[in-house]
Amino acid sequence: MEKTKIKEIKTVIVDIPIKRPHQFSTEKVSTKSFVLIKLTLNNGVVGIGEGTTPGIWWSGESVETMKLVIDRYAAPLLLDEEPEYIERLLQKLNRQIRGNAFAKATVEMALFDALGKTYGVPVHQLLGGLHREKIPVRWALASGTPEGDIEEAKGHVHSGTYAHFKTKSGHDAPENDARRNIRIAEGIRGRSTIGIDPNGSWDRISTMKWMDAFFDAGIDFLEQPLPPEDIEGLARLSAMKKVPIMADESLASVQDALRLATEKAADIFSLKIHKSGGMKNTMKIAGIAEAAGISCFGGTSLESSIGTAACAHVYASIPNLNEGSELFGPDWLADDLVKNPLTTKDGFLFVPDRPGLGVELDEQKVEEYRRKEEKGVLI
Ligand SMILES: [Mg+2]
C-alpha cells in the first residue's frame, strides 16, 4: 500500500469583519485577520487550519509573520513526509525553526484535520477521547462603558446565550479599571459574574490594594493582572487567597507551566493552542496543571469556526477544564470561513463530531475575504 504523504501546503491571509469594535488594552480593532492553511495529502485529503493572534502586541507574531514562516521555512520541511509521524514532524519544526509558536500551531492544526479525515474520526479521538461533549463559554464584555457592559450582560443572561462574562482592562489607569469592574460586577450581581483580564497592564501595589474589593464584589478570577515576566508578583497575589489568579501571557510553553506550578504563581491556567505551539503541547500543559492541582480555562485567540473547533476538541478532552472557556470567536465575528459555523446554545459550545476538525471550508467566503493587496504589495 502506498504510504500517505504530504503533497502540498498553501496559505492565504483573510480579513473578516467583526460585529462591533473590540477594545483591547493596547488597541481597538474592527476586523480580525487569519492565515488559512491547506495541507493536501497524496490520498486526496485536504487538512485545514488557521492561525490568528489577538495582535502583534500579544506575542510578537502576526498573520504576516505566520504566513512567511509557514511558506518559506515550515512547508519545505514537511513536504513528502508522512503525516502519521506528527510528533516527529513537530520536533523537526522545533529544531529548525526557533519560536514562532502560533505558526507551528497552525501547521499542526492542518495535520490533525488531515489525519482525522484520513482515519474517519474527529480530532478529539486522536487526542485521547472526550471528557465532555459541550463546553461552557464566557462572553467578553468590551463595549467601552460600564453601563453598556451591564446592559449587554443582562441581555445575554435574559436571552440565554451566555451566563457569565469576562471584561477587558488596561486601557485606563488601574484604579479606574478596578472601579469600573466592581461597578459592572455589582450591576449584574445575583444574576451573573465576571472575570477581569487586564492583559498584564497593572502593577503589584495597585492590584494588591483592590484584592479585598474584588473579593467582596464576587469577581470570579483575575487574569494576568501583572506583566508576563512578573512570576513572583503573581505568586504574591495568589498567596493572598482572595480572587483566583489566572496566568495567560505568563504561560506559553510546557516549561512555563512547570515554573508557574512550582512557584505557586497561578490558581488557573488559561490554555491557548496557538501560544503553546499546538494541541499536543496544550494537552501536556493541562497535564502539568492536573498534577499541581491547578484548574484550566479554555482561552481563545479569537478564532473563526476553524480554530474554535480545534480548541473545542482539545478542551473537551481535558479533565481539569474546571473554569469553562471563552470560545466565543465565531459569535464575535460578523462572518465565518466554513459552511457549518460553530454556535453557542444556552452558554455552551458543542464539540464537532465529524471527522477531522469537523468543519467544512467555504471557498466562496475565503475568496470574499482574501487579502488582495496591502500598501502596494501582494501578500
Ligand atoms: Mg487573556
Short mmCIF file of C-alpha atoms in Angstrom, two decimals, residues 159-293:
data_model
loop_
_atom_site.label_atom_id
_atom_site.label_comp_id
_atom_site.label_asym_id
_atom_site.label_seq_id
_atom_site.Cartn_x
_atom_site.Cartn_y
_atom_site.Cartn_z
CA SER A 159 -31.90 35.58 26.21
CA GLY A 160 -29.95 32.57 27.48
CA THR A 161 -26.97 32.96 25.10
CA TYR A 162 -24.28 33.45 27.78
CA ALA A 163 -24.42 33.06 31.57
CA HIS A 164 -21.04 34.51 32.67
CA PHE A 165 -18.60 37.11 31.37
CA LYS A 166 -15.09 38.47 31.15
CA THR A 167 -14.04 42.11 30.90
CA LYS A 168 -11.03 43.66 29.25
CA SER A 169 -8.99 46.17 31.26
CA GLY A 170 -5.71 48.01 30.89
CA HIS A 171 -6.85 50.80 28.59
CA ASP A 172 -7.38 53.04 31.62
CA ALA A 173 -5.44 53.62 34.89
CA PRO A 174 -5.61 50.53 37.21
CA GLU A 175 -7.70 52.40 39.80
CA ASN A 176 -10.29 53.46 37.21
CA ASP A 177 -10.27 49.94 35.75
CA ALA A 178 -10.85 48.44 39.19
CA ARG A 179 -13.77 50.80 39.97
CA ARG A 180 -15.34 50.12 36.56
CA ASN A 181 -15.14 46.34 37.03
CA ILE A 182 -16.61 46.48 40.53
CA ARG A 183 -19.44 48.60 39.17
CA ILE A 184 -20.14 46.03 36.43
CA ALA A 185 -19.97 43.12 38.91
CA GLU A 186 -22.39 44.88 41.24
CA GLY A 187 -24.65 45.84 38.33
CA ILE A 188 -25.24 42.16 37.45
CA ARG A 189 -24.93 40.75 40.97
CA GLY A 190 -27.25 37.84 41.73
CA ARG A 191 -27.71 37.10 38.04
CA SER A 192 -24.19 36.67 36.74
CA THR A 193 -20.47 37.16 37.40
CA ILE A 194 -17.32 38.46 35.69
CA GLY A 195 -13.63 37.66 35.49
CA ILE A 196 -11.19 40.52 34.82
CA ASP A 197 -8.38 40.47 32.21
CA PRO A 198 -6.02 43.48 32.23
CA ASN A 199 -3.62 41.73 29.80
CA GLY A 200 -0.62 42.25 32.10
CA SER A 201 -1.03 46.01 32.34
CA TRP A 202 -1.43 46.51 36.11
CA ASP A 203 1.30 46.72 38.77
CA ARG A 204 1.70 44.80 42.04
CA ILE A 205 0.74 47.54 44.50
CA SER A 206 -2.32 48.78 42.58
CA THR A 207 -3.58 45.21 42.23
CA MET A 208 -2.99 44.31 45.89
CA LYS A 209 -4.94 47.35 47.06
CA TRP A 210 -8.04 46.17 45.21
CA MET A 211 -8.00 42.44 46.03
CA ASP A 212 -10.37 42.77 49.04
CA ALA A 213 -12.81 44.83 46.99
CA PHE A 214 -12.68 42.30 44.12
CA PHE A 215 -13.37 39.51 46.59
CA ASP A 216 -16.33 41.42 48.07
CA ALA A 217 -17.71 42.10 44.57
CA GLY A 218 -17.66 38.35 43.79
CA ILE A 219 -15.14 38.59 40.92
CA ASP A 220 -14.56 35.04 39.58
CA PHE A 221 -10.89 35.45 38.67
CA LEU A 222 -8.17 37.97 37.91
CA GLU A 223 -6.45 37.01 34.65
CA GLN A 224 -2.85 38.09 34.08
CA PRO A 225 -3.02 41.33 36.10
CA LEU A 226 0.78 41.75 36.04
CA PRO A 227 3.33 41.77 33.18
CA PRO A 228 4.14 38.30 31.78
CA GLU A 229 7.62 38.13 33.34
CA ASP A 230 6.48 39.03 36.91
CA ILE A 231 6.02 35.47 38.14
CA GLU A 232 6.92 36.43 41.73
CA GLY A 233 4.23 39.12 41.68
CA LEU A 234 1.63 36.59 40.52
CA ALA A 235 2.75 34.25 43.31
CA ARG A 236 2.26 37.03 45.89
CA LEU A 237 -1.24 37.76 44.59
CA SER A 238 -2.11 34.04 44.61
CA ALA A 239 -0.86 33.79 48.21
CA MET A 240 -3.38 36.47 49.26
CA LYS A 241 -6.12 33.84 48.67
CA LYS A 242 -8.69 36.44 47.65
CA VAL A 243 -9.60 36.19 43.97
CA PRO A 244 -8.16 33.23 41.99
CA ILE A 245 -5.21 34.32 39.82
CA MET A 246 -5.15 33.11 36.22
CA ALA A 247 -1.96 33.00 34.13
CA ASP A 248 -2.30 33.78 30.42
CA GLU A 249 0.58 35.76 28.87
CA SER A 250 2.95 34.24 31.51
CA LEU A 251 2.03 30.78 30.24
CA ALA A 252 3.02 29.59 26.78
CA SER A 253 5.43 26.63 26.89
CA VAL A 254 5.30 23.45 28.93
CA GLN A 255 8.34 24.83 30.79
CA ASP A 256 6.35 27.96 31.72
CA ALA A 257 3.62 25.70 33.08
CA LEU A 258 6.09 23.81 35.25
CA ARG A 259 7.61 27.04 36.60
CA LEU A 260 4.21 28.60 37.40
CA ALA A 261 3.15 25.41 39.17
CA THR A 262 6.43 25.12 41.12
CA GLU A 263 6.36 28.77 42.19
CA LYS A 264 2.63 28.64 43.09
CA ALA A 265 2.06 31.64 40.82
CA ALA A 266 -1.38 30.72 39.46
CA ASP A 267 -4.63 29.09 40.56
CA ILE A 268 -5.86 28.76 36.97
CA PHE A 269 -4.06 28.26 33.65
CA SER A 270 -5.55 29.92 30.57
CA LEU A 271 -4.86 27.43 27.80
CA LYS A 272 -4.49 28.51 24.16
CA ILE A 273 -3.48 26.33 21.26
CA HIS A 274 -1.56 28.98 19.34
CA LYS A 275 0.55 30.48 22.12
CA SER A 276 1.69 26.98 23.14
CA GLY A 277 2.57 25.84 19.64
CA GLY A 278 -0.32 23.43 19.16
CA MET A 279 -2.85 20.99 20.55
CA LYS A 280 -0.33 18.41 21.77
CA ASN A 281 1.57 20.99 23.84
CA THR A 282 -1.73 22.28 25.26
CA MET A 283 -2.59 18.78 26.43
CA LYS A 284 0.85 18.47 28.05
CA ILE A 285 0.34 21.80 29.89
CA ALA A 286 -3.06 20.62 31.13
CA GLY A 287 -1.32 17.51 32.47
CA ILE A 288 1.12 19.63 34.49
CA ALA A 289 -1.83 21.64 35.83
CA GLU A 290 -3.64 18.44 36.78
CA ALA A 291 -0.60 17.18 38.70
CA ALA A 292 -0.30 20.52 40.56
CA GLY A 293 -4.00 20.87 41.38
#
